[in-house]
């Protein structure tokens, strides 16, 4: 067979035309979202007050395997997709490993991450419904940027609540969003009831994703013509992100490559859920087997140390309850945590797959993550996002393991984005000032004690 190229691209004709809904092939479906008041499954009409109608349908659909991607979204995708699947020849050589390493690079767009794949879809359905605008939260800023880009393209208003610590640490990220016409408010803010309440209880808080979500939801539900959109965690987001895995699989199939291991970083689970979707589908249908590994920060370890329980998706407890691996919705990672992936819970789809033993999870310390990021940047050229570097760290570890055993495993990992806006974190690492904080069992227990009591 011909030598595998450094970059495997798909032609426009080869690009996927439909998203794949992994839930259709799951025997144990993810648990339904519950109304926080009644603990009954959320009805479509209840969700429609918060989300766009078409997205509610996608959220609740556990049976339709494929959703056609609307023409307008396909056209937008073609501006920055297909994303390359890169054979990491240079990294392999540097490590001296017999393993074959591939990464799917999603950082080739201005948002610097995979988030644009779902942002354009969600903005499209909001526009189609005739809405004026959308609200959302952003942590590190990639989602807010992606949504601003999508809203600018479609002519929708975009209000972003940005976790205060990121707002202050990443002024340039904020300006990118404003360039695309979004309004950006540091969260918690005094603009919302829930923001005021959180500030009264925790004066001086640097904010959290859960808290920013509460604010964005409050504004969406109290402003005429607005809905809330979310960049991760929800099943609809995993559906849109399946484009990553479908492209990866099509590119690998072109050269007859079958991965042994698929590795992805996991915050709320959207890139990982998208990357693994078609592979996990084969696994669920008994057609193939793959080792699938989620990588999370040791400072925010929802899969590896969390509880599988119903919890709020947000700190303000206004959102529906989701059954997921969670650290408790009040959990806020230590302020020295700089590596992203700071959400307290995990996609209910991935939580169920993990609980069923269909995938593995591991956690890594942030100093090790930045070391891996640097190794990668120096040989592969791309400056990785700290989030993505969690996957790099484990891919490198597995490749080094192959060096010991002499096994020629094929490793695929998701390189979700670039780290140009994370230079404060890189600076800390270079100056030897980065520390690792791992929560104690007592701290986690205190947070678990506040999980909602069911029945
Ligand atoms: C948001 C983000 C993540 C984590 O989110 P998931 O929903 O878990 O994928 C990972 N990498 C980058 C670059 C991100 O922007």
Tab-separated table of C-alpha atoms and ligand atoms in Angstrom:
chain	number	residue	atom	x	y	z
A	1	UNK	CA	0.000	0.000	0.000
A	2	UNK	CA	1.122	3.544	-0.702
A	3	UNK	CA	2.676	5.523	2.132
A	4	UNK	CA	0.079	7.190	4.350
A	5	UNK	CA	0.268	10.970	3.741
A	6	UNK	CA	1.023	13.416	6.551
A	7	UNK	CA	-2.482	14.800	6.149
A	8	UNK	CA	-5.502	12.836	5.016
A	9	UNK	CA	-8.200	15.097	3.614
A	10	UNK	CA	-11.625	14.261	2.263
A	11	UNK	CA	-12.975	15.819	-0.922
A	12	UNK	CA	-16.184	17.873	-0.693
A	13	UNK	CA	-18.071	14.883	-2.121
A	14	UNK	CA	-16.635	12.600	0.547
A	15	UNK	CA	-17.731	14.872	3.395
A	16	UNK	CA	-20.526	13.496	5.617
A	17	UNK	CA	-24.012	14.756	4.685
A	18	UNK	CA	-25.781	13.634	7.865
A	19	UNK	CA	-24.977	13.691	11.586
A	20	UNK	CA	-24.978	10.354	13.381
A	21	UNK	CA	-27.039	9.959	16.550
A	22	UNK	CA	-25.165	7.431	18.673
A	23	UNK	CA	-28.123	7.096	21.059
A	24	UNK	CA	-30.012	5.163	18.365
A	25	UNK	CA	-27.579	2.258	18.791
A	26	UNK	CA	-27.381	2.344	22.596
A	27	UNK	CA	-29.200	-0.487	24.334
A	28	UNK	CA	-29.189	1.410	27.609
A	29	UNK	CA	-30.356	4.860	26.607
A	30	UNK	CA	-29.116	7.903	28.500
A	31	UNK	CA	-31.460	8.803	31.355
A	32	UNK	CA	-34.002	11.528	30.495
A	33	UNK	CA	-33.709	15.146	31.608
A	34	UNK	CA	-36.027	15.765	34.554
A	35	UNK	CA	-38.072	18.769	35.572
A	36	UNK	CA	-36.320	20.078	38.713
A	37	UNK	CA	-39.674	20.734	40.433
A	38	UNK	CA	-41.647	17.568	39.704
A	39	UNK	CA	-38.789	15.145	38.874
A	40	UNK	CA	-40.855	14.038	35.855
A	41	UNK	CA	-39.148	13.770	32.434
A	42	UNK	CA	-39.018	17.156	30.723
A	43	UNK	CA	-41.733	17.546	28.113
A	44	UNK	CA	-40.901	19.063	24.717
A	45	UNK	CA	-43.102	22.077	25.480
A	46	UNK	CA	-41.238	22.711	28.743
A	47	UNK	CA	-37.871	22.574	26.988
A	48	UNK	CA	-39.155	24.818	24.191
A	49	UNK	CA	-39.163	27.772	26.603
A	50	UNK	CA	-35.393	27.445	26.885
A	51	UNK	CA	-34.209	25.873	23.611
A	52	UNK	CA	-35.158	26.189	19.916
A	53	UNK	CA	-37.889	23.779	18.767
A	54	UNK	CA	-35.789	21.817	16.279
A	55	UNK	CA	-33.029	21.418	18.868
A	56	UNK	CA	-35.547	20.144	21.430
A	57	UNK	CA	-36.505	17.436	18.937
A	58	UNK	CA	-32.870	16.471	18.468
A	59	UNK	CA	-32.299	16.528	22.223
A	60	UNK	CA	-35.139	14.118	22.943
A	61	UNK	CA	-34.628	11.764	19.984
A	62	UNK	CA	-33.002	8.507	21.126
A	63	UNK	CA	-33.989	6.482	18.060
A	64	UNK	CA	-33.330	8.267	14.734
A	65	UNK	CA	-29.815	7.214	13.673
A	66	UNK	CA	-29.129	9.932	11.086
A	67	UNK	CA	-30.129	13.595	10.777
A	68	UNK	CA	-29.529	15.238	7.392
A	69	UNK	CA	-27.307	18.290	7.718
A	70	UNK	CA	-29.200	21.259	6.207
A	71	UNK	CA	-27.668	22.705	2.997
A	72	UNK	CA	-26.844	26.051	4.604
A	73	UNK	CA	-24.876	24.348	7.393
A	74	UNK	CA	-23.079	22.110	4.879
A	75	UNK	CA	-22.078	25.270	3.008
A	76	UNK	CA	-20.735	26.860	6.196
A	77	UNK	CA	-18.873	23.645	7.077
A	78	UNK	CA	-17.149	23.777	3.695
A	79	UNK	CA	-15.482	27.078	4.669
A	80	UNK	CA	-13.353	25.323	7.282
A	81	UNK	CA	-13.962	21.594	6.843
A	82	UNK	CA	-13.077	18.859	6.288
A	83	UNK	CA	-10.532	19.204	9.074
A	84	UNK	CA	-7.294	17.310	8.462
A	85	UNK	CA	-6.519	13.928	9.960
A	86	UNK	CA	-2.791	14.178	10.542
A	87	UNK	CA	-0.347	11.304	10.817
A	88	UNK	CA	2.000	12.406	13.594
A	89	UNK	CA	5.150	11.073	11.912
A	90	UNK	CA	7.293	13.733	13.615
A	91	UNK	CA	5.955	12.924	17.086
A	92	UNK	CA	6.372	9.181	16.483
A	93	UNK	CA	10.006	9.752	15.496
A	94	UNK	CA	10.661	11.962	18.510
A	95	UNK	CA	9.191	9.333	20.847
A	96	UNK	CA	10.911	6.471	19.025
A	97	UNK	CA	7.684	4.491	19.166
A	98	UNK	CA	6.469	1.764	16.819
A	99	UNK	CA	2.922	3.060	17.440
A	100	UNK	CA	1.151	4.876	14.619
A	101	UNK	CA	-0.353	8.110	15.866
A	102	UNK	CA	-3.057	10.135	14.123
A	103	UNK	CA	-4.808	13.262	15.294
A	104	UNK	CA	-7.919	14.978	14.031
A	105	UNK	CA	-7.188	18.706	14.121
A	106	UNK	CA	-10.189	20.941	14.820
A	107	UNK	CA	-8.272	24.183	15.435
A	108	UNK	CA	-8.279	25.424	11.837
A	109	UNK	CA	-10.913	28.114	12.292
A	110	UNK	CA	-10.997	31.450	14.120
A	111	UNK	CA	-12.782	30.039	17.176
A	112	UNK	CA	-9.746	27.798	17.518
A	113	UNK	CA	-11.778	24.701	18.370
A	114	UNK	CA	-14.379	22.145	17.348
A	115	UNK	CA	-17.123	24.289	18.959
A	116	UNK	CA	-18.012	25.948	15.650
A	117	UNK	CA	-19.462	22.622	14.416
A	118	UNK	CA	-22.350	22.905	16.865
A	119	UNK	CA	-22.500	26.713	17.062
A	120	UNK	CA	-23.472	27.025	13.393
A	121	UNK	CA	-26.100	24.310	13.773
A	122	UNK	CA	-27.688	25.859	16.855
A	123	UNK	CA	-27.634	29.383	15.396
A	124	UNK	CA	-29.162	28.056	12.169
A	125	UNK	CA	-32.157	26.515	13.970
A	126	UNK	CA	-32.631	29.683	16.053
A	127	UNK	CA	-32.674	31.781	12.887
A	128	UNK	CA	-35.034	29.361	11.161
A	129	UNK	CA	-37.451	29.715	14.084
A	130	UNK	CA	-37.437	33.490	13.587
A	131	UNK	CA	-35.731	34.343	16.877
A	132	UNK	CA	-33.917	37.640	17.470
A	133	UNK	CA	-30.987	36.226	19.327
A	134	UNK	CA	-29.421	33.686	21.644
A	135	UNK	CA	-27.697	33.739	25.025
A	136	UNK	CA	-24.951	31.498	26.258
A	137	UNK	CA	-22.085	31.063	28.684
A	138	UNK	CA	-18.436	30.638	27.898
A	139	UNK	CA	-15.537	29.482	30.029
A	140	UNK	CA	-12.217	29.632	28.255
A	141	UNK	CA	-13.944	31.508	25.438
A	142	UNK	CA	-13.889	29.098	22.507
A	143	UNK	CA	-17.614	28.443	22.622
A	144	UNK	CA	-18.493	32.128	22.926
A	145	UNK	CA	-16.240	32.880	19.971
A	146	UNK	CA	-17.693	30.078	17.888
A	147	UNK	CA	-21.239	31.198	18.638
A	148	UNK	CA	-20.401	34.841	17.883
A	149	UNK	CA	-19.050	33.765	14.501
A	150	UNK	CA	-22.147	31.705	13.706
A	151	UNK	CA	-24.510	34.485	14.839
A	152	UNK	CA	-22.633	37.117	12.813
A	153	UNK	CA	-22.898	34.901	9.733
A	154	UNK	CA	-26.651	34.410	10.164
A	155	UNK	CA	-27.518	37.888	11.496
A	156	UNK	CA	-28.554	36.926	15.039
A	157	UNK	CA	-27.906	38.836	18.264
A	158	UNK	CA	-25.554	37.027	20.658
A	159	UNK	CA	-25.217	37.637	24.427
A	160	UNK	CA	-22.329	35.840	26.099
A	161	UNK	CA	-21.837	35.398	29.867
A	162	UNK	CA	-18.145	34.749	30.356
A	163	UNK	CA	-16.732	33.156	33.531
A	164	UNK	CA	-15.167	36.125	35.342
A	165	UNK	CA	-11.707	34.629	35.784
A	166	UNK	CA	-11.463	33.989	32.023
A	167	UNK	CA	-12.910	37.422	31.212
A	168	UNK	CA	-10.079	38.985	33.179
A	169	UNK	CA	-7.330	36.593	32.054
A	170	UNK	CA	-8.265	36.562	28.384
A	171	UNK	CA	-9.077	40.103	27.237
A	172	UNK	CA	-8.157	39.271	23.646
A	173	UNK	CA	-10.640	36.417	23.518
A	174	UNK	CA	-13.309	38.876	24.631
A	175	UNK	CA	-12.361	41.284	21.844
A	176	UNK	CA	-12.590	38.536	19.236
A	177	UNK	CA	-16.199	37.956	20.332
A	178	UNK	CA	-16.932	41.685	20.168
A	179	UNK	CA	-15.406	41.800	16.701
A	180	UNK	CA	-18.100	39.336	15.669
A	181	UNK	CA	-20.734	41.561	17.270
A	182	UNK	CA	-21.470	39.686	20.511
A	183	UNK	CA	-22.004	41.415	23.863
A	184	UNK	CA	-19.789	39.912	26.573
A	185	UNK	CA	-20.605	40.157	30.313
A	186	UNK	CA	-18.395	38.805	33.113
A	187	UNK	CA	-20.236	36.227	35.242
A	188	UNK	CA	-21.492	36.334	37.914
A	189	UNK	CA	-22.935	39.750	37.089
A	190	UNK	CA	-25.403	42.114	38.705
A	191	UNK	CA	-27.563	41.936	35.535
A	192	UNK	CA	-29.486	38.842	36.592
A	193	UNK	CA	-31.323	37.717	39.718
A	194	UNK	CA	-29.285	34.530	39.915
A	195	UNK	CA	-26.029	36.485	39.456
A	196	UNK	CA	-26.951	38.815	42.312
A	197	UNK	CA	-27.817	35.843	44.519
A	198	UNK	CA	-24.540	34.031	43.805
A	199	UNK	CA	-22.539	37.235	44.423
A	200	UNK	CA	-24.332	37.764	47.734
A	201	UNK	CA	-23.502	34.208	48.833
A	202	UNK	CA	-19.949	34.136	47.467
A	203	UNK	CA	-18.606	37.693	47.295
A	204	UNK	CA	-15.433	37.875	45.228
A	205	UNK	CA	-16.079	34.565	43.428
A	206	UNK	CA	-14.185	34.145	40.160
A	207	UNK	CA	-17.228	32.436	38.683
A	208	UNK	CA	-17.843	29.036	37.151
A	209	UNK	CA	-19.401	27.617	34.019
A	210	UNK	CA	-22.413	26.399	36.008
A	211	UNK	CA	-23.014	29.906	37.286
A	212	UNK	CA	-22.649	31.522	33.845
A	213	UNK	CA	-25.157	28.979	32.489
A	214	UNK	CA	-27.715	30.048	35.107
A	215	UNK	CA	-27.336	33.668	34.069
A	216	UNK	CA	-27.605	32.959	30.347
A	217	UNK	CA	-30.703	30.783	30.890
A	218	UNK	CA	-32.373	33.459	33.008
A	219	UNK	CA	-31.824	36.108	30.335
A	220	UNK	CA	-33.038	33.789	27.544
A	221	UNK	CA	-36.229	32.846	29.365
A	222	UNK	CA	-37.077	36.412	30.386
A	223	UNK	CA	-36.283	38.156	27.073
A	224	UNK	CA	-38.768	38.049	24.194
A	225	UNK	CA	-37.402	36.349	21.053
A	226	UNK	CA	-34.366	34.803	22.746
A	227	UNK	CA	-33.372	31.233	23.505
A	228	UNK	CA	-30.446	29.672	25.280
A	229	UNK	CA	-27.797	27.610	23.514
A	230	UNK	CA	-25.143	25.418	25.109
A	231	UNK	CA	-21.756	24.441	23.695
A	232	UNK	CA	-21.308	21.016	25.267
A	233	UNK	CA	-22.881	18.347	27.502
A	234	UNK	CA	-26.266	18.149	25.731
A	235	UNK	CA	-27.038	15.222	23.429
A	236	UNK	CA	-27.829	17.600	20.532
A	237	UNK	CA	-24.277	18.975	20.766
A	238	UNK	CA	-22.813	15.472	20.602
A	239	UNK	CA	-25.011	14.877	17.561
A	240	UNK	CA	-23.565	17.913	15.735
A	241	UNK	CA	-20.032	17.006	16.786
A	242	UNK	CA	-20.407	13.555	15.213
A	243	UNK	CA	-19.084	15.317	12.087
A	244	UNK	CA	-15.608	14.948	13.686
A	245	UNK	CA	-15.861	11.185	14.037
A	246	UNK	CA	-17.590	10.633	10.696
A	247	UNK	CA	-14.822	12.513	8.873
A	248	UNK	CA	-12.155	10.687	10.870
A	249	UNK	CA	-13.658	7.315	10.038
A	250	UNK	CA	-14.058	8.169	6.345
A	251	UNK	CA	-10.416	9.322	6.170
A	252	UNK	CA	-9.130	6.181	7.927
A	253	UNK	CA	-11.307	3.942	5.752
A	254	UNK	CA	-9.755	5.523	2.629
A	255	UNK	CA	-6.462	3.917	3.613
A	256	UNK	CA	-7.879	0.818	5.279
A	257	UNK	CA	-6.670	1.909	8.710
A	258	UNK	CA	-8.363	0.491	11.817
A	259	UNK	CA	-7.524	2.262	15.080
A	260	UNK	CA	-6.840	0.278	18.253
A	261	UNK	CA	-7.300	3.207	20.566
A	262	UNK	CA	-9.277	6.436	20.370
A	263	UNK	CA	-8.398	9.113	22.894
A	264	UNK	CA	-10.080	12.431	23.585
A	265	UNK	CA	-10.159	15.091	26.253
A	266	UNK	CA	-13.426	15.375	28.138
A	267	UNK	CA	-14.915	18.542	29.593
A	268	UNK	CA	-18.639	18.230	29.013
A	269	UNK	CA	-17.986	15.457	26.519
A	270	UNK	CA	-18.893	16.965	23.158
A	271	UNK	CA	-15.667	16.538	21.177
A	272	UNK	CA	-15.095	13.070	22.587
A	273	UNK	CA	-18.705	12.065	22.005
A	274	UNK	CA	-18.423	13.339	18.439
A	275	UNK	CA	-15.050	11.767	17.707
A	276	UNK	CA	-15.997	8.326	18.975
A	277	UNK	CA	-19.589	8.295	17.652
A	278	UNK	CA	-19.221	6.082	14.533
A	279	UNK	CA	-16.599	3.875	16.208
A	280	UNK	CA	-18.725	3.403	19.328
A	281	UNK	CA	-21.663	2.704	16.996
A	282	UNK	CA	-19.746	-0.220	15.486
A	283	UNK	CA	-18.815	-1.390	18.961
A	284	UNK	CA	-22.440	-1.241	20.142
A	285	UNK	CA	-23.613	-3.150	17.076
A	286	UNK	CA	-20.896	-5.768	17.620
A	287	UNK	CA	-19.153	-5.008	14.315
A	288	UNK	CA	-15.772	-3.918	15.680
A	289	UNK	CA	-13.988	-3.244	18.937
A	290	UNK	CA	-11.965	-0.218	19.977
A	291	UNK	CA	-10.390	0.975	23.188
A	292	UNK	CA	-11.901	4.373	23.915
A	293	UNK	CA	-10.320	6.624	26.520
A	294	UNK	CA	-11.655	9.874	28.004
A	295	UNK	CA	-9.024	12.131	29.566
A	296	UNK	CA	-9.954	14.663	32.222
A	297	UNK	CA	-8.065	17.007	34.568
A	298	UNK	CA	-7.135	15.626	37.993
A	299	UNK	CA	-8.498	18.907	39.379
A	300	UNK	CA	-11.964	18.361	37.861
A	301	UNK	CA	-12.357	14.566	37.672
A	302	UNK	CA	-16.059	13.983	36.978
A	303	UNK	CA	-15.816	10.510	35.375
A	304	UNK	CA	-12.981	9.111	37.469
A	305	UNK	CA	-14.091	10.388	40.886
A	306	UNK	CA	-17.624	11.698	40.400
A	307	UNK	CA	-20.970	10.117	41.285
A	308	UNK	CA	-23.405	8.811	38.649
A	309	UNK	CA	-26.482	10.667	39.806
A	310	UNK	CA	-29.111	13.206	38.862
A	311	UNK	CA	-27.739	16.697	39.268
A	312	UNK	CA	-28.327	20.238	38.094
A	313	UNK	CA	-26.505	21.301	34.949
A	314	UNK	CA	-25.920	24.743	36.487
A	315	UNK	CA	-24.940	26.268	39.835
A	316	UNK	CA	-28.080	28.374	40.079
A	317	UNK	CA	-30.259	25.224	39.888
A	318	UNK	CA	-32.567	26.634	37.227
A	319	UNK	CA	-31.804	24.070	34.490
A	320	UNK	CA	-33.298	20.563	34.175
A	321	UNK	CA	-31.743	17.695	36.124
A	322	UNK	CA	-29.485	15.401	34.121
A	323	UNK	CA	-28.231	11.976	35.162
A	324	UNK	CA	-24.490	12.109	34.731
A	325	UNK	CA	-21.135	11.551	36.344
A	326	UNK	CA	-20.883	14.702	38.421
A	327	UNK	CA	-18.805	16.367	41.104
A	328	UNK	CA	-21.894	18.267	42.262
A	329	UNK	CA	-23.184	21.416	40.622
A	330	UNK	CA	-21.578	23.583	43.328
A	331	UNK	CA	-18.116	22.227	42.530
A	332	UNK	CA	-15.689	24.907	41.353
A	333	UNK	CA	-12.150	23.841	40.391
A	334	UNK	CA	-9.300	25.470	42.332
A	335	UNK	CA	-8.369	28.930	40.991
A	336	UNK	CA	-4.886	27.696	39.978
A	337	UNK	CA	-6.488	25.313	37.482
A	338	UNK	CA	-5.600	26.631	34.030
A	339	UNK	CA	-6.164	23.689	31.737
A	340	UNK	CA	-9.852	24.162	30.899
A	341	UNK	CA	-12.330	21.242	31.048
A	342	UNK	CA	-13.759	22.762	34.219
A	343	UNK	CA	-17.395	21.647	33.958
A	344	UNK	CA	-18.713	19.738	37.017
A	345	UNK	CA	-20.616	17.074	35.045
A	346	UNK	CA	-20.388	14.963	31.894
A	347	UNK	CA	-22.665	14.318	28.922
A	348	UNK	CA	-25.382	11.842	29.903
A	349	UNK	CA	-24.615	9.834	26.738
A	350	UNK	CA	-20.953	9.385	27.693
A	351	UNK	CA	-21.894	8.852	31.350
A	352	UNK	CA	-24.127	5.929	30.378
A	353	UNK	CA	-21.502	4.420	28.027
A	354	UNK	CA	-18.892	4.729	30.764
A	355	UNK	CA	-21.200	3.195	33.344
A	356	UNK	CA	-21.825	0.302	30.937
A	357	UNK	CA	-18.067	-0.309	30.717
A	358	UNK	CA	-17.917	0.609	27.012
A	359	UNK	CA	-15.232	3.236	27.507
A	360	UNK	CA	-12.437	4.065	29.943
A	361	UNK	CA	-11.493	7.274	31.697
A	362	UNK	CA	-8.292	8.576	33.188
A	363	UNK	CA	-7.218	11.827	34.808
A	364	UNK	CA	-3.964	13.759	34.411
A	365	UNK	CA	-2.227	16.570	36.312
A	366	UNK	CA	-1.969	19.948	34.614
A	367	UNK	CA	1.828	20.231	34.838
A	368	UNK	CA	2.085	16.921	32.941
A	369	UNK	CA	-0.458	18.223	30.428
A	370	UNK	CA	1.574	21.357	29.674
A	371	UNK	CA	4.764	19.305	29.393
A	372	UNK	CA	3.060	17.120	26.779
A	373	UNK	CA	1.745	20.250	25.031
A	374	UNK	CA	5.251	21.601	24.735
A	375	UNK	CA	6.680	18.319	23.435
A	376	UNK	CA	3.931	18.211	20.828
A	377	UNK	CA	4.295	21.865	19.782
A	378	UNK	CA	8.029	21.469	19.259
A	379	UNK	CA	7.734	18.554	16.845
A	380	UNK	CA	4.309	18.865	15.215
A	381	UNK	CA	4.299	22.661	14.931
A	382	UNK	CA	0.765	23.255	16.207
A	383	UNK	CA	0.438	25.153	19.505
A	384	UNK	CA	-2.234	23.038	21.222
A	385	UNK	CA	-5.016	24.230	23.509
A	386	UNK	CA	-4.494	23.077	27.112
A	387	UNK	CA	-7.779	21.139	26.838
A	388	UNK	CA	-6.550	19.213	23.796
A	389	UNK	CA	-3.233	18.590	25.511
A	390	UNK	CA	-4.952	16.251	27.973
A	391	UNK	CA	-5.461	13.892	25.032
A	392	UNK	CA	-1.895	14.508	23.799
A	393	UNK	CA	-0.532	13.528	27.223
A	394	UNK	CA	-2.313	10.175	27.221
A	395	UNK	CA	-1.578	9.505	23.531
A	396	UNK	CA	2.135	10.041	24.270
A	397	UNK	CA	1.950	7.752	27.330
A	398	UNK	CA	0.290	4.997	25.289
A	399	UNK	CA	2.836	5.410	22.466
A	400	UNK	CA	5.699	5.130	24.969
A	401	UNK	CA	4.080	2.011	26.360
A	402	UNK	CA	4.153	0.572	22.814
A	403	UNK	CA	7.862	1.377	22.715
A	404	UNK	CA	8.352	-0.833	25.789
A	405	UNK	CA	6.269	-3.708	24.477
A	406	UNK	CA	7.151	-3.322	20.799
A	407	UNK	CA	3.468	-3.256	19.841
A	408	UNK	CA	2.542	-1.337	16.672
A	409	UNK	CA	-0.763	0.010	17.907
A	410	UNK	CA	-2.704	2.600	15.957
A	411	UNK	CA	-3.690	5.528	18.159
A	412	UNK	CA	-6.143	8.227	17.112
A	413	UNK	CA	-6.660	11.276	19.268
A	414	UNK	CA	-8.691	14.452	19.033
A	415	UNK	CA	-6.661	17.659	18.812
A	416	UNK	CA	-9.578	19.913	19.576
A	417	UNK	CA	-7.958	23.301	19.205
A	418	UNK	CA	-5.154	25.822	19.444
A	419	UNK	CA	-3.856	27.584	22.549
A	420	UNK	CA	-2.996	31.108	21.418
A	421	UNK	CA	-5.233	32.618	24.101
A	422	UNK	CA	-3.796	30.442	26.848
A	423	UNK	CA	-0.408	32.105	27.052
A	424	UNK	CA	-0.906	33.166	30.679
A	425	UNK	CA	-1.142	29.482	31.548
A	426	UNK	CA	1.827	28.587	29.339
A	427	UNK	CA	3.758	31.443	30.998
A	428	UNK	CA	3.064	30.020	34.464
A	429	UNK	CA	4.269	26.642	33.276
A	430	UNK	CA	7.459	28.045	31.746
A	431	UNK	CA	8.207	30.087	34.874
A	432	UNK	CA	7.797	27.005	37.061
A	433	UNK	CA	4.843	28.602	38.819
A	434	UNK	CA	2.197	26.137	37.765
A	435	UNK	CA	0.953	23.944	40.577
A	436	UNK	CA	-1.315	20.922	40.667
A	437	UNK	CA	-4.297	20.964	42.920
A	438	UNK	CA	-6.176	17.732	43.340
A	439	UNK	CA	-9.389	17.926	45.376
A	440	UNK	CA	-9.483	15.783	48.531
A	441	UNK	CA	-12.134	13.112	49.109
A	442	UNK	CA	-13.568	15.331	51.865
A	443	UNK	CA	-13.987	18.265	49.492
A	444	UNK	CA	-15.715	16.074	46.922
A	445	UNK	CA	-17.921	14.519	49.606
A	446	UNK	CA	-19.021	17.971	50.790
A	447	UNK	CA	-20.091	18.673	47.221
A	448	UNK	CA	-21.819	15.259	46.805
A	449	UNK	CA	-23.767	15.928	50.025
A	450	UNK	CA	-25.521	18.752	48.175
A	451	UNK	CA	-26.689	16.578	45.253
A	452	UNK	CA	-30.465	16.845	44.813
A	453	UNK	CA	-32.384	14.221	46.778
A	454	UNK	CA	-34.373	12.085	44.362
A	455	UNK	CA	-37.799	10.548	45.229
B	1	LIG	C1	-14.574	23.345	24.894
B	1	LIG	C2	-13.336	22.656	24.538
B	1	LIG	C3	-13.077	21.358	24.987
B	1	LIG	C4	-13.951	20.609	25.941
B	1	LIG	O1	-15.283	20.497	25.653
B	1	LIG	P1	-15.982	19.135	25.291
B	1	LIG	O2	-17.404	19.452	25.206
B	1	LIG	O3	-15.655	18.154	26.380
B	1	LIG	O4	-15.408	18.708	24.005
B	1	LIG	C5	-11.914	20.747	24.553
B	1	LIG	N1	-11.047	21.373	23.750
B	1	LIG	C6	-11.256	22.629	23.313
B	1	LIG	C7	-10.230	23.261	22.434
B	1	LIG	C8	-12.412	23.300	23.688
B	1	LIG	O5	-12.622	24.538	23.246
